[in-house]
mmCIF file of C-alpha atoms in Angstrom:
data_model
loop_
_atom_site.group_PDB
_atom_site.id
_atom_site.type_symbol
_atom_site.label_atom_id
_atom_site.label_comp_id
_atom_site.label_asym_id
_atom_site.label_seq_id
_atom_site.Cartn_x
_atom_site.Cartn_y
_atom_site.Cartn_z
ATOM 1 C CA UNK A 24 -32.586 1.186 8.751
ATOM 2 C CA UNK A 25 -29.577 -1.512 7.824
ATOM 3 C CA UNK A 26 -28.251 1.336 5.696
ATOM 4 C CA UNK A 27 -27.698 3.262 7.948
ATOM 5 C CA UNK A 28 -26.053 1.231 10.021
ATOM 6 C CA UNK A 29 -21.599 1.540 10.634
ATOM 7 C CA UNK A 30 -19.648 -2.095 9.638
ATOM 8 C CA UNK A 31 -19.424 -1.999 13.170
ATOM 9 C CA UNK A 32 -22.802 -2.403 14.008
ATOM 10 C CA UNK A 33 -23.735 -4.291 11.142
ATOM 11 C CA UNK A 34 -20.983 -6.483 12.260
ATOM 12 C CA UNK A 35 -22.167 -6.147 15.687
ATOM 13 C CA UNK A 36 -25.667 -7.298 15.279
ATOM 14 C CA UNK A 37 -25.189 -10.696 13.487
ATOM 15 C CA UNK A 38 -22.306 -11.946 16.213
ATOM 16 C CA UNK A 39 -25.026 -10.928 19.084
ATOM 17 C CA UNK A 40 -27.889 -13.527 16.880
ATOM 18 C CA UNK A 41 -25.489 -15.841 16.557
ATOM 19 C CA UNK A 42 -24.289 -16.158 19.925
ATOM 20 C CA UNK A 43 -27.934 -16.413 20.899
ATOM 21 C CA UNK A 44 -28.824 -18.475 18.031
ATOM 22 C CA UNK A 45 -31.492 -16.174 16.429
ATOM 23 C CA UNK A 46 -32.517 -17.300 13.309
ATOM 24 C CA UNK A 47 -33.635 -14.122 11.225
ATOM 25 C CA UNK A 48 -33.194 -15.041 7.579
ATOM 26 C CA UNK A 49 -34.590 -12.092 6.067
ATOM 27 C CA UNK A 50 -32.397 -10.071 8.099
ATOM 28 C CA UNK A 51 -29.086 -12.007 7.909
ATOM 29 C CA UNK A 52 -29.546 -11.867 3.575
ATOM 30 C CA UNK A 53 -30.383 -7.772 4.481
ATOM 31 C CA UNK A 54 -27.169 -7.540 6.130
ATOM 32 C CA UNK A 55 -25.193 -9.464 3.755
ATOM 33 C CA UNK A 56 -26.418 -7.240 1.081
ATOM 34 C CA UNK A 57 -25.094 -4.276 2.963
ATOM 35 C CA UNK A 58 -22.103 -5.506 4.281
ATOM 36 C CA UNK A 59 -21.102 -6.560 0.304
ATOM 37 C CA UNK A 60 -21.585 -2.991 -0.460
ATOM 38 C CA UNK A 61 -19.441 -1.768 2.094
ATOM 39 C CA UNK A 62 -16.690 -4.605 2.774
ATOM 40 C CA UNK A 63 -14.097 -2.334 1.865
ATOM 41 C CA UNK A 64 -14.573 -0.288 4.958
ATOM 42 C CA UNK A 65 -14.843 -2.980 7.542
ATOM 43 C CA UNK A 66 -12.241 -3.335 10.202
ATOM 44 C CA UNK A 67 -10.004 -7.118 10.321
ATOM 45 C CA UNK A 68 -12.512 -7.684 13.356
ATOM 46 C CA UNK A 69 -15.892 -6.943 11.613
ATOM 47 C CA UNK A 70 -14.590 -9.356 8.756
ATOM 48 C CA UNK A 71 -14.215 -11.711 11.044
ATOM 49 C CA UNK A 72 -17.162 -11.212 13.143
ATOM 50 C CA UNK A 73 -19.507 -11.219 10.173
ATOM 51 C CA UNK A 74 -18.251 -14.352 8.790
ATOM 52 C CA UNK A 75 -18.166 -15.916 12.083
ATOM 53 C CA UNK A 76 -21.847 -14.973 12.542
ATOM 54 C CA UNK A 77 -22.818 -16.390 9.728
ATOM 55 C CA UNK A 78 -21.067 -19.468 10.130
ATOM 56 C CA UNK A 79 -22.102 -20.644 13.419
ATOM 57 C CA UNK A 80 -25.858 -20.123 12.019
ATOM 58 C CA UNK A 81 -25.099 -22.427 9.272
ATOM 59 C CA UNK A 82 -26.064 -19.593 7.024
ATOM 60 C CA UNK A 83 -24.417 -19.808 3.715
ATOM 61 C CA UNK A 84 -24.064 -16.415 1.882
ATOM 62 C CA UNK A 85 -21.761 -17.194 -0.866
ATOM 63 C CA UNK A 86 -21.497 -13.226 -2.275
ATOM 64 C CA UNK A 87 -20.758 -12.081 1.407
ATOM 65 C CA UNK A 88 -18.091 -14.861 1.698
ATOM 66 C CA UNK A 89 -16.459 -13.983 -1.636
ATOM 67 C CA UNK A 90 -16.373 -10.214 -0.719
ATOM 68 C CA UNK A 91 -15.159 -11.466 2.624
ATOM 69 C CA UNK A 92 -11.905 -13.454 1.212
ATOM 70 C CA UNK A 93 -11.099 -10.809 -1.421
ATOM 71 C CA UNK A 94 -11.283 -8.263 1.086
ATOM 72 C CA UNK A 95 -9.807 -10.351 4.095
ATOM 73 C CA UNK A 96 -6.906 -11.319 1.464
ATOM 74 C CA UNK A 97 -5.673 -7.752 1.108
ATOM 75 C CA UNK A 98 -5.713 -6.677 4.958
ATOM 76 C CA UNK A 99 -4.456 -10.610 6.086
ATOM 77 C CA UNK A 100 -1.409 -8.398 7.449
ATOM 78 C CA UNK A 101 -3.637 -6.589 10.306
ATOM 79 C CA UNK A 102 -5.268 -10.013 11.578
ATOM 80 C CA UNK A 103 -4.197 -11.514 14.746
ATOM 81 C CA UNK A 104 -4.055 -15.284 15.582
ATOM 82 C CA UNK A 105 -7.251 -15.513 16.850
ATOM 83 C CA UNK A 106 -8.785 -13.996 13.451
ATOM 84 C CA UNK A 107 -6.776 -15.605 10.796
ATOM 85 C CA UNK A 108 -8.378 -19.163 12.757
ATOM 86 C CA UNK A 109 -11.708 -17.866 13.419
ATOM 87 C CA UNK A 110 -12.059 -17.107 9.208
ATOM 88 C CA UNK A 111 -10.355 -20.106 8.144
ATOM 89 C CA UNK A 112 -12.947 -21.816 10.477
ATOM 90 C CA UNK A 113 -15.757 -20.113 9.453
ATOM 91 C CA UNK A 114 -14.837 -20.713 5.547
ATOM 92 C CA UNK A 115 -14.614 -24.389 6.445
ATOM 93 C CA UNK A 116 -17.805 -24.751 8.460
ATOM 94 C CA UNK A 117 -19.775 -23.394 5.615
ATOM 95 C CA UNK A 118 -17.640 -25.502 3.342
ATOM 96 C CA UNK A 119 -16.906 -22.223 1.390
ATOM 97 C CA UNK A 120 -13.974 -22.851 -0.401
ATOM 98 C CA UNK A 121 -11.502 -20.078 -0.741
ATOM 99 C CA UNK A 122 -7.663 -21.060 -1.994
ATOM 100 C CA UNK A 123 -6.423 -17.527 -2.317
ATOM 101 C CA UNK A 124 -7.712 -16.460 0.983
ATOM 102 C CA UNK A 125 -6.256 -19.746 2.597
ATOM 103 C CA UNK A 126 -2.814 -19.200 1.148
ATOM 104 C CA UNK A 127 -2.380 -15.855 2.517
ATOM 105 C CA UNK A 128 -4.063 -17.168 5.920
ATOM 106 C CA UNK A 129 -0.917 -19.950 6.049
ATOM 107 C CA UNK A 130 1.589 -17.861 5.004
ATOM 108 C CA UNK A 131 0.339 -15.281 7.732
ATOM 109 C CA UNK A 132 -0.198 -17.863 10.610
ATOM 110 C CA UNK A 133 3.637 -19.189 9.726
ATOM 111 C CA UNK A 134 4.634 -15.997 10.671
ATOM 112 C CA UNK A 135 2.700 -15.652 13.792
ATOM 113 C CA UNK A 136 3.029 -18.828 15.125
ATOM 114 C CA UNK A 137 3.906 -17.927 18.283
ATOM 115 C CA UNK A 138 0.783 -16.193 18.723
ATOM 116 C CA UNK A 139 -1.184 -18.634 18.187
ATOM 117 C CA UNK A 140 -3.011 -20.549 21.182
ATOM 118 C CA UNK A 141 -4.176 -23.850 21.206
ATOM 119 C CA UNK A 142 -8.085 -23.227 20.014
ATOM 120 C CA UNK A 143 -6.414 -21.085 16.949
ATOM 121 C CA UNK A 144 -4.033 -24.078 16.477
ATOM 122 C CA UNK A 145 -7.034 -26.776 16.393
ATOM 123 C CA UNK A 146 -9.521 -24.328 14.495
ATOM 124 C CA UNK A 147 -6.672 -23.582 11.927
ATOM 125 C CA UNK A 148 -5.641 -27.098 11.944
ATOM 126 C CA UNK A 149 -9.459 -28.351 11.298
ATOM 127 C CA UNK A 150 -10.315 -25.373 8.638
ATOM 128 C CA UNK A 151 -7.594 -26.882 6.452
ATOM 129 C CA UNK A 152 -8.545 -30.587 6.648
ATOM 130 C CA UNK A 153 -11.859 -29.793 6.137
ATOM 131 C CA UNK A 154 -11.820 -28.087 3.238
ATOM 132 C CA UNK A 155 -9.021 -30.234 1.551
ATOM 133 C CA UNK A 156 -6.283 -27.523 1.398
ATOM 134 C CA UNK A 157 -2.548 -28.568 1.806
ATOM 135 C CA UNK A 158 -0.494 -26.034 3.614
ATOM 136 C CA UNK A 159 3.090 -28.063 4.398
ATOM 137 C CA UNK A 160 4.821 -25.152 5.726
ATOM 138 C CA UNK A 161 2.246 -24.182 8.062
ATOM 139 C CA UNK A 162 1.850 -27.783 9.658
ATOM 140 C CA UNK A 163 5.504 -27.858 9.774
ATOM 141 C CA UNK A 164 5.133 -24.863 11.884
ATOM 142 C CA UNK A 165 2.935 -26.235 14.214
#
């Protein structure tokens, strides 16, 4: 059935057992199969989401997280404040290092600083640290 499932709801169904905290690790590694297959036609938000899902289950999928960043990297221009610190968080809370990703997430938050809030501050703030990654002009920034 996953395959015929939109990014949407694939997307969609991990954030819902996440926020509940449903473990379903057969299921989670079905939809990260999927969602590799089809990155390229997720929205900013489903990116997001799905990493985000992922993350707060402590569920490392290191193919979904790559396909995530590459794909994440090219559209960084269409994320809002609250997405560019919700994927640099959920990159650092798996530990999943990604230094192309996190350059284009600085350079984008620099220029939407004034969007940001104080939770994408902190989460932003905290992804960095955590995973080692010097961004000068973005804590200059903030």
């Amino acid at each position: 059935h996953i395959g015929s499932f939109k990014p949407q709801e694939l997307a969609n169904i991990v954030t819902t057992f996440a926020t509940l905290g449903v473990r379903t690790p057969q299921r989670f590694d079905a939809i990260a199969r999927e969602s590799i297959q089809r990155i390229d036609t997720f929205h900013p938000q489903e990116l997001v989401n799905t990493a985000w899902a992922f993350a707060t289950l402590g569920k490392p999928a290191p193919q979904l997280f790559d396909a995530i960043a590459r794909e994440s990297k090219q559209r960084i221009g269409s994320f809002n404040a609250q997405n560019l610190a919700n994927t640099a968080w959920a990159f650092a809370t798996l530990g999943t290092p990604a230094p192309q990703l996190f350059d284009a997430i600085a350079r984008e938050s620099v220029q939407r600083i004034g969007s940001f809030n104080a939770q994408n501050l902190a989460n932003t703030v905290w992804a960095f640290a955590t995973l080692g990654v010097s961004a000068p002009q973005l804590f200059d920034a903030i």
